[in-house]
Amino acid sequence: MKLNVVKPIQTITEASICEGEVYRIALDSFTVSGDYPLLYKSQFGCDSTMTLHLLVNKPISQVIDTSICQGQSIQSGGVLYDVAGNYALHLKKADGCDSLVTLNLNMKPIYFTKIDTSFCEGNQIQIGNNIYNNTGNYFLSLNSFQGCDSNFQISLKVFPTHQLQFDTAICEGESLNIGSTTFNQTGNYTVISKNQFGCDSIFKLGLTVHSK
C-alpha cells in the first residue's frame, strides 16, 4: 500500500468592499476591515487555512465652493450646472465606492451699463483705457472686479464750439455792441458766450476807431 500524505493548504486572500456591503466566504460574512484566519476542509478532507485581508473603503464626503460667471456652466459627473444653488452629487470613486460631493455654486453677475451723454468739443470721456471724444454709438466689453464681463453701451454727442474772428472799424464817437458788451476804443478783444448747445462761442474782435 502506498500512502500519500497531503500537507495542509495555506492561502492568503486580499479583498475590498465598500462600507455597507458584506464580504462572504462560504458561510462566513465580514463587514469590518481586518485580517481573518479561516479554517476549512480541503477536497482531501484535510485542514485548509486561509487568511483574509479585508479592506472596507469608506465613502468620501467633499464640499466644493465655486463661482462662475452668468451664462457659464460647470460640469460634474456628466451633468451641467448653470444655476446658482447647492447640489448633492453622488459619484463613484476609483475603488467603485460612493463619493458624496456637495457643490455650492455661486453665480457672478454680468454687468450692463448704458451711458447716454453729451459734452462740448474739446472734452472727452474715458472708460477703462478707452477714450471717446467724437459723436457716435459705441459698445465696450471689460472685465469686472469679479472677473466677469462688464459691458457698456455708449451713446455720445459732441457739440461744437464756435470761434469767429471779426475785424472792423468805426468812427470816433460811435460804438459797437456784441452781446451785452460795448466797444468804442481801438484794440483786440475776446468775447466768450454760450451757443445754443451751451458750449463756448468765442468771438475775437479787432476794432479800429478812426478819429474825426
mmCIF file with all atom_site columns, C-alpha atoms in Angstrom:
data_model
loop_
_atom_site.group_PDB
_atom_site.id
_atom_site.type_symbol
_atom_site.label_atom_id
_atom_site.label_alt_id
_atom_site.label_comp_id
_atom_site.label_asym_id
_atom_site.label_entity_id
_atom_site.label_seq_id
_atom_site.pdbx_PDB_ins_code
_atom_site.Cartn_x
_atom_site.Cartn_y
_atom_site.Cartn_z
_atom_site.occupancy
_atom_site.B_iso_or_equiv
_atom_site.pdbx_formal_charge
_atom_site.auth_seq_id
_atom_site.auth_comp_id
_atom_site.auth_asym_id
_atom_site.auth_atom_id
_atom_site.pdbx_PDB_model_num
ATOM 1   C CA . MET A 1 1   ? 0.000   0.000   0.000   1.00 0.00 ? 1   MET A CA 1
ATOM 2   C CA . LYS A 1 2   ? 1.218   3.406   -0.939  1.00 0.00 ? 2   LYS A CA 1
ATOM 3   C CA . LEU A 1 3   ? 0.385   6.206   1.483   1.00 0.00 ? 3   LEU A CA 1
ATOM 4   C CA . ASN A 1 4   ? 0.161   9.813   0.323   1.00 0.00 ? 4   ASN A CA 1
ATOM 5   C CA . VAL A 1 5   ? 0.430   12.468  2.978   1.00 0.00 ? 5   VAL A CA 1
ATOM 6   C CA . VAL A 1 6   ? -1.340  15.662  1.924   1.00 0.00 ? 6   VAL A CA 1
ATOM 7   C CA . LYS A 1 7   ? 0.024   18.790  3.518   1.00 0.00 ? 7   LYS A CA 1
ATOM 8   C CA . PRO A 1 8   ? -2.400  21.397  4.795   1.00 0.00 ? 8   PRO A CA 1
ATOM 9   C CA . ILE A 1 9   ? -3.053  24.231  2.332   1.00 0.00 ? 9   ILE A CA 1
ATOM 10  C CA . GLN A 1 10  ? -2.373  27.790  3.443   1.00 0.00 ? 10  GLN A CA 1
ATOM 11  C CA . THR A 1 11  ? -3.621  30.681  1.281   1.00 0.00 ? 11  THR A CA 1
ATOM 12  C CA . ILE A 1 12  ? -3.935  34.471  1.571   1.00 0.00 ? 12  ILE A CA 1
ATOM 13  C CA . THR A 1 13  ? -6.851  36.369  0.041   1.00 0.00 ? 13  THR A CA 1
ATOM 14  C CA . GLU A 1 14  ? -6.890  40.135  -0.446  1.00 0.00 ? 14  GLU A CA 1
ATOM 15  C CA . ALA A 1 15  ? -10.326 41.684  -0.763  1.00 0.00 ? 15  ALA A CA 1
ATOM 16  C CA . SER A 1 16  ? -12.016 45.052  -0.505  1.00 0.00 ? 16  SER A CA 1
ATOM 17  C CA . ILE A 1 17  ? -15.634 46.162  -0.251  1.00 0.00 ? 17  ILE A CA 1
ATOM 18  C CA . CYS A 1 18  ? -17.494 49.434  0.185   1.00 0.00 ? 18  CYS A CA 1
ATOM 19  C CA . GLU A 1 19  ? -18.841 50.397  3.563   1.00 0.00 ? 19  GLU A CA 1
ATOM 20  C CA . GLY A 1 20  ? -22.309 48.922  3.967   1.00 0.00 ? 20  GLY A CA 1
ATOM 21  C CA . GLU A 1 21  ? -21.503 45.898  1.814   1.00 0.00 ? 21  GLU A CA 1
ATOM 22  C CA . VAL A 1 22  ? -20.871 42.346  3.032   1.00 0.00 ? 22  VAL A CA 1
ATOM 23  C CA . TYR A 1 23  ? -17.995 40.087  2.002   1.00 0.00 ? 23  TYR A CA 1
ATOM 24  C CA . ARG A 1 24  ? -18.940 36.404  2.150   1.00 0.00 ? 24  ARG A CA 1
ATOM 25  C CA . ILE A 1 25  ? -16.855 33.266  2.087   1.00 0.00 ? 25  ILE A CA 1
ATOM 26  C CA . ALA A 1 26  ? -18.831 30.065  2.379   1.00 0.00 ? 26  ALA A CA 1
ATOM 27  C CA . LEU A 1 27  ? -20.999 30.616  5.438   1.00 0.00 ? 27  LEU A CA 1
ATOM 28  C CA . ASP A 1 28  ? -18.895 33.447  6.882   1.00 0.00 ? 28  ASP A CA 1
ATOM 29  C CA . SER A 1 29  ? -19.767 37.136  6.409   1.00 0.00 ? 29  SER A CA 1
ATOM 30  C CA . PHE A 1 30  ? -17.471 40.108  7.010   1.00 0.00 ? 30  PHE A CA 1
ATOM 31  C CA . THR A 1 31  ? -18.237 43.847  7.159   1.00 0.00 ? 31  THR A CA 1
ATOM 32  C CA . VAL A 1 32  ? -15.219 45.278  9.006   1.00 0.00 ? 32  VAL A CA 1
ATOM 33  C CA . SER A 1 33  ? -11.636 45.804  7.849   1.00 0.00 ? 33  SER A CA 1
ATOM 34  C CA . GLY A 1 34  ? -9.203  43.300  9.339   1.00 0.00 ? 34  GLY A CA 1
ATOM 35  C CA . ASP A 1 35  ? -7.207  40.099  8.978   1.00 0.00 ? 35  ASP A CA 1
ATOM 36  C CA . TYR A 1 36  ? -9.233  36.954  9.463   1.00 0.00 ? 36  TYR A CA 1
ATOM 37  C CA . PRO A 1 37  ? -7.762  33.400  9.740   1.00 0.00 ? 37  PRO A CA 1
ATOM 38  C CA . LEU A 1 38  ? -10.257 30.929  8.347   1.00 0.00 ? 38  LEU A CA 1
ATOM 39  C CA . LEU A 1 39  ? -10.153 27.136  8.668   1.00 0.00 ? 39  LEU A CA 1
ATOM 40  C CA . TYR A 1 40  ? -11.767 24.935  6.021   1.00 0.00 ? 40  TYR A CA 1
ATOM 41  C CA . LYS A 1 41  ? -11.580 21.379  4.828   1.00 0.00 ? 41  LYS A CA 1
ATOM 42  C CA . SER A 1 42  ? -9.783  20.807  1.543   1.00 0.00 ? 42  SER A CA 1
ATOM 43  C CA . GLN A 1 43  ? -11.031 18.446  -1.126  1.00 0.00 ? 43  GLN A CA 1
ATOM 44  C CA . PHE A 1 44  ? -8.985  15.746  0.547   1.00 0.00 ? 44  PHE A CA 1
ATOM 45  C CA . GLY A 1 45  ? -10.703 16.322  3.870   1.00 0.00 ? 45  GLY A CA 1
ATOM 46  C CA . CYS A 1 46  ? -7.674  17.966  5.394   1.00 0.00 ? 46  CYS A CA 1
ATOM 47  C CA . ASP A 1 47  ? -7.477  21.279  7.122   1.00 0.00 ? 47  ASP A CA 1
ATOM 48  C CA . SER A 1 48  ? -7.112  24.251  4.784   1.00 0.00 ? 48  SER A CA 1
ATOM 49  C CA . THR A 1 49  ? -6.085  27.580  6.325   1.00 0.00 ? 49  THR A CA 1
ATOM 50  C CA . MET A 1 50  ? -6.908  30.862  4.561   1.00 0.00 ? 50  MET A CA 1
ATOM 51  C CA . THR A 1 51  ? -6.057  34.325  5.814   1.00 0.00 ? 51  THR A CA 1
ATOM 52  C CA . LEU A 1 52  ? -8.438  37.023  4.611   1.00 0.00 ? 52  LEU A CA 1
ATOM 53  C CA . HIS A 1 53  ? -7.086  40.572  4.424   1.00 0.00 ? 53  HIS A CA 1
ATOM 54  C CA . LEU A 1 54  ? -10.251 42.653  4.135   1.00 0.00 ? 54  LEU A CA 1
ATOM 55  C CA . LEU A 1 55  ? -10.310 46.407  3.474   1.00 0.00 ? 55  LEU A CA 1
ATOM 56  C CA . VAL A 1 56  ? -13.590 48.275  3.883   1.00 0.00 ? 56  VAL A CA 1
ATOM 57  C CA . ASN A 1 57  ? -13.491 51.512  1.881   1.00 0.00 ? 57  ASN A CA 1
ATOM 58  C CA . LYS A 1 58  ? -15.350 54.370  3.481   1.00 0.00 ? 58  LYS A CA 1
ATOM 59  C CA . PRO A 1 59  ? -17.346 56.884  1.434   1.00 0.00 ? 59  PRO A CA 1
ATOM 60  C CA . ILE A 1 60  ? -15.771 60.294  0.993   1.00 0.00 ? 60  ILE A CA 1
ATOM 61  C CA . SER A 1 61  ? -17.699 63.488  1.653   1.00 0.00 ? 61  SER A CA 1
ATOM 62  C CA . GLN A 1 62  ? -16.370 66.612  -0.023  1.00 0.00 ? 62  GLN A CA 1
ATOM 63  C CA . VAL A 1 63  ? -17.613 70.217  -0.206  1.00 0.00 ? 63  VAL A CA 1
ATOM 64  C CA . ILE A 1 64  ? -16.786 72.301  -3.265  1.00 0.00 ? 64  ILE A CA 1
ATOM 65  C CA . ASP A 1 65  ? -17.402 76.045  -3.143  1.00 0.00 ? 65  ASP A CA 1
ATOM 66  C CA . THR A 1 66  ? -17.038 77.643  -6.556  1.00 0.00 ? 66  THR A CA 1
ATOM 67  C CA . SER A 1 67  ? -18.231 80.608  -8.598  1.00 0.00 ? 67  SER A CA 1
ATOM 68  C CA . ILE A 1 68  ? -18.792 81.083  -12.319 1.00 0.00 ? 68  ILE A CA 1
ATOM 69  C CA . CYS A 1 69  ? -19.960 83.979  -14.449 1.00 0.00 ? 69  CYS A CA 1
ATOM 70  C CA . GLN A 1 70  ? -23.558 84.309  -15.569 1.00 0.00 ? 70  GLN A CA 1
ATOM 71  C CA . GLY A 1 71  ? -24.005 82.388  -18.817 1.00 0.00 ? 71  GLY A CA 1
ATOM 72  C CA . GLN A 1 72  ? -21.273 79.886  -17.982 1.00 0.00 ? 72  GLN A CA 1
ATOM 73  C CA . SER A 1 73  ? -21.711 76.348  -16.666 1.00 0.00 ? 73  SER A CA 1
ATOM 74  C CA . ILE A 1 74  ? -19.775 73.762  -14.685 1.00 0.00 ? 74  ILE A CA 1
ATOM 75  C CA . GLN A 1 75  ? -19.831 70.015  -15.348 1.00 0.00 ? 75  GLN A CA 1
ATOM 76  C CA . SER A 1 76  ? -19.614 67.321  -12.711 1.00 0.00 ? 76  SER A CA 1
ATOM 77  C CA . GLY A 1 77  ? -20.485 63.684  -13.088 1.00 0.00 ? 77  GLY A CA 1
ATOM 78  C CA . GLY A 1 78  ? -21.673 64.277  -16.644 1.00 0.00 ? 78  GLY A CA 1
ATOM 79  C CA . VAL A 1 79  ? -24.216 66.905  -15.543 1.00 0.00 ? 79  VAL A CA 1
ATOM 80  C CA . LEU A 1 80  ? -24.064 70.608  -16.416 1.00 0.00 ? 80  LEU A CA 1
ATOM 81  C CA . TYR A 1 81  ? -24.905 73.184  -13.748 1.00 0.00 ? 81  TYR A CA 1
ATOM 82  C CA . ASP A 1 82  ? -25.638 76.767  -14.766 1.00 0.00 ? 82  ASP A CA 1
ATOM 83  C CA . VAL A 1 83  ? -27.905 77.987  -11.966 1.00 0.00 ? 83  VAL A CA 1
ATOM 84  C CA . ALA A 1 84  ? -26.721 79.122  -8.540  1.00 0.00 ? 84  ALA A CA 1
ATOM 85  C CA . GLY A 1 85  ? -27.581 76.657  -5.792  1.00 0.00 ? 85  GLY A CA 1
ATOM 86  C CA . ASN A 1 86  ? -26.459 73.825  -3.528  1.00 0.00 ? 86  ASN A CA 1
ATOM 87  C CA . TYR A 1 87  ? -26.245 70.403  -5.165  1.00 0.00 ? 87  TYR A CA 1
ATOM 88  C CA . ALA A 1 88  ? -25.623 66.938  -3.695  1.00 0.00 ? 88  ALA A CA 1
ATOM 89  C CA . LEU A 1 89  ? -23.662 64.815  -6.189  1.00 0.00 ? 89  LEU A CA 1
ATOM 90  C CA . HIS A 1 90  ? -23.401 61.054  -5.753  1.00 0.00 ? 90  HIS A CA 1
ATOM 91  C CA . LEU A 1 91  ? -20.287 59.957  -7.611  1.00 0.00 ? 91  LEU A CA 1
ATOM 92  C CA . LYS A 1 92  ? -18.122 56.861  -7.747  1.00 0.00 ? 92  LYS A CA 1
ATOM 93  C CA . LYS A 1 93  ? -14.514 56.838  -6.536  1.00 0.00 ? 93  LYS A CA 1
ATOM 94  C CA . ALA A 1 94  ? -11.743 54.903  -8.269  1.00 0.00 ? 94  ALA A CA 1
ATOM 95  C CA . ASP A 1 95  ? -12.401 51.980  -5.920  1.00 0.00 ? 95  ASP A CA 1
ATOM 96  C CA . GLY A 1 96  ? -16.034 51.896  -7.059  1.00 0.00 ? 96  GLY A CA 1
ATOM 97  C CA . CYS A 1 97  ? -17.438 53.187  -3.771  1.00 0.00 ? 97  CYS A CA 1
ATOM 98  C CA . ASP A 1 98  ? -19.725 56.140  -3.278  1.00 0.00 ? 98  ASP A CA 1
ATOM 99  C CA . SER A 1 99  ? -18.380 59.664  -3.034  1.00 0.00 ? 99  SER A CA 1
ATOM 100 C CA . LEU A 1 100 ? -20.754 62.377  -1.832  1.00 0.00 ? 100 LEU A CA 1
ATOM 101 C CA . VAL A 1 101 ? -19.846 65.801  -3.173  1.00 0.00 ? 101 VAL A CA 1
ATOM 102 C CA . THR A 1 102 ? -21.726 68.909  -2.087  1.00 0.00 ? 102 THR A CA 1
ATOM 103 C CA . LEU A 1 103 ? -21.419 71.582  -4.768  1.00 0.00 ? 103 LEU A CA 1
ATOM 104 C CA . ASN A 1 104 ? -22.124 75.128  -3.601  1.00 0.00 ? 104 ASN A CA 1
ATOM 105 C CA . LEU A 1 105 ? -22.387 77.088  -6.826  1.00 0.00 ? 105 LEU A CA 1
ATOM 106 C CA . ASN A 1 106 ? -22.419 80.865  -6.870  1.00 0.00 ? 106 ASN A CA 1
ATOM 107 C CA . MET A 1 107 ? -23.278 82.842  -9.997  1.00 0.00 ? 107 MET A CA 1
ATOM 108 C CA . LYS A 1 108 ? -21.380 86.096  -10.526 1.00 0.00 ? 108 LYS A CA 1
ATOM 109 C CA . PRO A 1 109 ? -23.301 88.742  -12.470 1.00 0.00 ? 109 PRO A CA 1
ATOM 110 C CA . ILE A 1 110 ? -22.508 90.225  -15.861 1.00 0.00 ? 110 ILE A CA 1
ATOM 111 C CA . TYR A 1 111 ? -22.914 93.978  -15.732 1.00 0.00 ? 111 TYR A CA 1
ATOM 112 C CA . PHE A 1 112 ? -24.528 96.092  -18.453 1.00 0.00 ? 112 PHE A CA 1
ATOM 113 C CA . THR A 1 113 ? -24.276 99.860  -18.258 1.00 0.00 ? 113 THR A CA 1
ATOM 114 C CA . LYS A 1 114 ? -25.930 102.223 -20.723 1.00 0.00 ? 114 LYS A CA 1
ATOM 115 C CA . ILE A 1 115 ? -24.370 105.664 -20.967 1.00 0.00 ? 115 ILE A CA 1
ATOM 116 C CA . ASP A 1 116 ? -26.202 108.392 -22.863 1.00 0.00 ? 116 ASP A CA 1
ATOM 117 C CA . THR A 1 117 ? -24.265 111.609 -22.555 1.00 0.00 ? 117 THR A CA 1
ATOM 118 C CA . SER A 1 118 ? -23.110 114.723 -24.358 1.00 0.00 ? 118 SER A CA 1
ATOM 119 C CA . PHE A 1 119 ? -20.480 117.378 -23.894 1.00 0.00 ? 119 PHE A CA 1
ATOM 120 C CA . CYS A 1 120 ? -18.754 120.202 -25.707 1.00 0.00 ? 120 CYS A CA 1
ATOM 121 C CA . GLU A 1 121 ? -15.986 119.803 -28.236 1.00 0.00 ? 121 GLU A CA 1
ATOM 122 C CA . GLY A 1 122 ? -12.578 119.538 -26.587 1.00 0.00 ? 122 GLY A CA 1
ATOM 123 C CA . ASN A 1 123 ? -13.800 117.313 -23.766 1.00 0.00 ? 123 ASN A CA 1
ATOM 124 C CA . GLN A 1 124 ? -13.712 113.506 -23.558 1.00 0.00 ? 124 GLN A CA 1
ATOM 125 C CA . ILE A 1 125 ? -14.999 110.503 -21.637 1.00 0.00 ? 125 ILE A CA 1
ATOM 126 C CA . GLN A 1 126 ? -12.742 107.651 -20.508 1.00 0.00 ? 126 GLN A CA 1
ATOM 127 C CA . ILE A 1 127 ? -13.883 104.123 -19.652 1.00 0.00 ? 127 ILE A CA 1
ATOM 128 C CA . GLY A 1 128 ? -11.077 101.759 -18.765 1.00 0.00 ? 128 GLY A CA 1
ATOM 129 C CA . ASN A 1 129 ? -8.250  102.648 -21.117 1.00 0.00 ? 129 ASN A CA 1
ATOM 130 C CA . ASN A 1 130 ? -10.633 103.794 -23.847 1.00 0.00 ? 130 ASN A CA 1
ATOM 131 C CA . ILE A 1 131 ? -11.146 107.473 -24.637 1.00 0.00 ? 131 ILE A CA 1
ATOM 132 C CA . TYR A 1 132 ? -14.143 108.782 -26.580 1.00 0.00 ? 132 TYR A CA 1
ATOM 133 C CA . ASN A 1 133 ? -14.366 112.347 -27.929 1.00 0.00 ? 133 ASN A CA 1
ATOM 134 C CA . ASN A 1 134 ? -16.424 112.013 -31.134 1.00 0.00 ? 134 ASN A CA 1
ATOM 135 C CA . THR A 1 135 ? -20.152 111.719 -31.684 1.00 0.00 ? 135 THR A CA 1
ATOM 136 C CA . GLY A 1 136 ? -21.196 108.102 -32.140 1.00 0.00 ? 136 GLY A CA 1
ATOM 137 C CA . ASN A 1 137 ? -22.543 104.884 -30.610 1.00 0.00 ? 137 ASN A CA 1
ATOM 138 C CA . TYR A 1 138 ? -20.001 102.570 -29.010 1.00 0.00 ? 138 TYR A CA 1
ATOM 139 C CA . PHE A 1 139 ? -20.020 99.136  -27.372 1.00 0.00 ? 139 PHE A CA 1
ATOM 140 C CA . LEU A 1 140 ? -17.282 98.227  -24.913 1.00 0.00 ? 140 LEU A CA 1
ATOM 141 C CA . SER A 1 141 ? -16.680 94.994  -23.003 1.00 0.00 ? 141 SER A CA 1
ATOM 142 C CA . LEU A 1 142 ? -14.370 94.949  -19.978 1.00 0.00 ? 142 LEU A CA 1
ATOM 143 C CA . ASN A 1 143 ? -13.719 92.603  -17.075 1.00 0.00 ? 143 ASN A CA 1
ATOM 144 C CA . SER A 1 144 ? -15.408 93.473  -13.810 1.00 0.00 ? 144 SER A CA 1
ATOM 145 C CA . PHE A 1 145 ? -13.676 93.207  -10.439 1.00 0.00 ? 145 PHE A CA 1
ATOM 146 C CA . GLN A 1 146 ? -15.160 89.698  -10.183 1.00 0.00 ? 146 GLN A CA 1
ATOM 147 C CA . GLY A 1 147 ? -13.578 88.646  -13.474 1.00 0.00 ? 147 GLY A CA 1
ATOM 148 C CA . CYS A 1 148 ? -16.815 88.593  -15.492 1.00 0.00 ? 148 CYS A CA 1
ATOM 149 C CA . ASP A 1 149 ? -17.931 90.748  -18.405 1.00 0.00 ? 149 ASP A CA 1
ATOM 150 C CA . SER A 1 150 ? -18.841 94.350  -17.761 1.00 0.00 ? 150 SER A CA 1
ATOM 151 C CA . ASN A 1 151 ? -20.481 95.719  -20.898 1.00 0.00 ? 151 ASN A CA 1
ATOM 152 C CA . PHE A 1 152 ? -21.015 99.356  -21.785 1.00 0.00 ? 152 PHE A CA 1
ATOM 153 C CA . GLN A 1 153 ? -23.280 100.808 -24.451 1.00 0.00 ? 153 GLN A CA 1
ATOM 154 C CA . ILE A 1 154 ? -22.292 104.413 -25.034 1.00 0.00 ? 154 ILE A CA 1
ATOM 155 C CA . SER A 1 155 ? -24.331 106.952 -26.978 1.00 0.00 ? 155 SER A CA 1
ATOM 156 C CA . LEU A 1 156 ? -22.250 110.105 -27.269 1.00 0.00 ? 156 LEU A CA 1
ATOM 157 C CA . LYS A 1 157 ? -22.981 113.517 -28.739 1.00 0.00 ? 157 LYS A CA 1
ATOM 158 C CA . VAL A 1 158 ? -20.196 116.064 -29.016 1.00 0.00 ? 158 VAL A CA 1
ATOM 159 C CA . PHE A 1 159 ? -21.459 119.621 -29.552 1.00 0.00 ? 159 PHE A CA 1
ATOM 160 C CA . PRO A 1 160 ? -19.300 122.112 -31.439 1.00 0.00 ? 160 PRO A CA 1
ATOM 161 C CA . THR A 1 161 ? -17.716 125.234 -30.062 1.00 0.00 ? 161 THR A CA 1
ATOM 162 C CA . HIS A 1 162 ? -17.626 128.274 -32.337 1.00 0.00 ? 162 HIS A CA 1
ATOM 163 C CA . GLN A 1 163 ? -14.772 130.668 -32.899 1.00 0.00 ? 163 GLN A CA 1
ATOM 164 C CA . LEU A 1 164 ? -15.162 133.777 -35.042 1.00 0.00 ? 164 LEU A CA 1
ATOM 165 C CA . GLN A 1 165 ? -12.629 136.464 -35.963 1.00 0.00 ? 165 GLN A CA 1
ATOM 166 C CA . PHE A 1 166 ? -14.106 139.841 -36.877 1.00 0.00 ? 166 PHE A CA 1
ATOM 167 C CA . ASP A 1 167 ? -12.109 142.932 -37.823 1.00 0.00 ? 167 ASP A CA 1
ATOM 168 C CA . THR A 1 168 ? -13.919 146.217 -38.289 1.00 0.00 ? 168 THR A CA 1
ATOM 169 C CA . ALA A 1 169 ? -13.611 149.970 -37.945 1.00 0.00 ? 169 ALA A CA 1
ATOM 170 C CA . ILE A 1 170 ? -15.836 152.684 -36.589 1.00 0.00 ? 170 ILE A CA 1
ATOM 171 C CA . CYS A 1 171 ? -15.609 156.434 -36.309 1.00 0.00 ? 171 CYS A CA 1
ATOM 172 C CA . GLU A 1 172 ? -14.787 158.215 -33.099 1.00 0.00 ? 172 GLU A CA 1
ATOM 173 C CA . GLY A 1 173 ? -17.936 158.713 -31.081 1.00 0.00 ? 173 GLY A CA 1
ATOM 174 C CA . GLU A 1 174 ? -19.503 155.547 -32.428 1.00 0.00 ? 174 GLU A CA 1
ATOM 175 C CA . SER A 1 175 ? -19.638 152.225 -30.607 1.00 0.00 ? 175 SER A CA 1
ATOM 176 C CA . LEU A 1 176 ? -20.031 148.538 -31.403 1.00 0.00 ? 176 LEU A CA 1
ATOM 177 C CA . ASN A 1 177 ? -22.210 146.227 -29.335 1.00 0.00 ? 177 ASN A CA 1
ATOM 178 C CA . ILE A 1 178 ? -21.554 142.498 -29.124 1.00 0.00 ? 178 ILE A CA 1
ATOM 179 C CA . GLY A 1 179 ? -23.963 140.775 -26.814 1.00 0.00 ? 179 GLY A CA 1
ATOM 180 C CA . SER A 1 180 ? -24.113 142.923 -23.713 1.00 0.00 ? 180 SER A CA 1
ATOM 181 C CA . THR A 1 181 ? -20.630 144.388 -24.223 1.00 0.00 ? 181 THR A CA 1
ATOM 182 C CA . THR A 1 182 ? -19.971 147.767 -25.862 1.00 0.00 ? 182 THR A CA 1
ATOM 183 C CA . PHE A 1 183 ? -16.697 148.602 -27.633 1.00 0.00 ? 183 PHE A CA 1
ATOM 184 C CA . ASN A 1 184 ? -15.629 152.101 -28.631 1.00 0.00 ? 184 ASN A CA 1
ATOM 185 C CA . GLN A 1 185 ? -11.821 152.017 -28.467 1.00 0.00 ? 185 GLN A CA 1
ATOM 186 C CA . THR A 1 186 ? -9.214  150.629 -30.815 1.00 0.00 ? 186 THR A CA 1
ATOM 187 C CA . GLY A 1 187 ? -7.973  147.204 -29.713 1.00 0.00 ? 187 GLY A CA 1
ATOM 188 C CA . ASN A 1 188 ? -8.230  143.450 -29.938 1.00 0.00 ? 188 ASN A CA 1
ATOM 189 C CA . TYR A 1 189 ? -10.948 141.882 -27.829 1.00 0.00 ? 189 TYR A CA 1
ATOM 190 C CA . THR A 1 190 ? -12.131 138.375 -26.997 1.00 0.00 ? 190 THR A CA 1
ATOM 191 C CA . VAL A 1 191 ? -15.746 137.801 -26.091 1.00 0.00 ? 191 VAL A CA 1
ATOM 192 C CA . ILE A 1 192 ? -16.833 134.363 -24.794 1.00 0.00 ? 192 ILE A CA 1
ATOM 193 C CA . SER A 1 193 ? -20.504 133.492 -24.749 1.00 0.00 ? 193 SER A CA 1
ATOM 194 C CA . LYS A 1 194 ? -22.556 130.287 -24.898 1.00 0.00 ? 194 LYS A CA 1
ATOM 195 C CA . ASN A 1 195 ? -24.027 128.904 -28.115 1.00 0.00 ? 195 ASN A CA 1
ATOM 196 C CA . GLN A 1 196 ? -27.359 127.083 -28.387 1.00 0.00 ? 196 GLN A CA 1
ATOM 197 C CA . PHE A 1 197 ? -25.730 123.868 -27.122 1.00 0.00 ? 197 PHE A CA 1
ATOM 198 C CA . GLY A 1 198 ? -24.316 125.547 -24.022 1.00 0.00 ? 198 GLY A CA 1
ATOM 199 C CA . CYS A 1 199 ? -20.787 125.374 -25.383 1.00 0.00 ? 199 CYS A CA 1
ATOM 200 C CA . ASP A 1 200 ? -18.306 128.215 -25.700 1.00 0.00 ? 200 ASP A CA 1
ATOM 201 C CA . SER A 1 201 ? -18.716 130.618 -28.597 1.00 0.00 ? 201 SER A CA 1
ATOM 202 C CA . ILE A 1 202 ? -15.516 132.653 -28.882 1.00 0.00 ? 202 ILE A CA 1
ATOM 203 C CA . PHE A 1 203 ? -15.698 135.961 -30.696 1.00 0.00 ? 203 PHE A CA 1
ATOM 204 C CA . LYS A 1 204 ? -12.404 137.730 -31.454 1.00 0.00 ? 204 LYS A CA 1
ATOM 205 C CA . LEU A 1 205 ? -12.784 141.364 -32.407 1.00 0.00 ? 205 LEU A CA 1
ATOM 206 C CA . GLY A 1 206 ? -10.153 143.568 -33.995 1.00 0.00 ? 206 GLY A CA 1
ATOM 207 C CA . LEU A 1 207 ? -11.538 147.103 -33.685 1.00 0.00 ? 207 LEU A CA 1
ATOM 208 C CA . THR A 1 208 ? -10.123 150.287 -35.164 1.00 0.00 ? 208 THR A CA 1
ATOM 209 C CA . VAL A 1 209 ? -11.603 153.632 -34.129 1.00 0.00 ? 209 VAL A CA 1
ATOM 210 C CA . HIS A 1 210 ? -10.910 156.430 -36.650 1.00 0.00 ? 210 HIS A CA 1
ATOM 211 C CA . SER A 1 211 ? -10.595 159.996 -35.412 1.00 0.00 ? 211 SER A CA 1
ATOM 212 C CA . LYS A 1 212 ? -12.944 162.558 -36.824 1.00 0.00 ? 212 LYS A CA 1
#
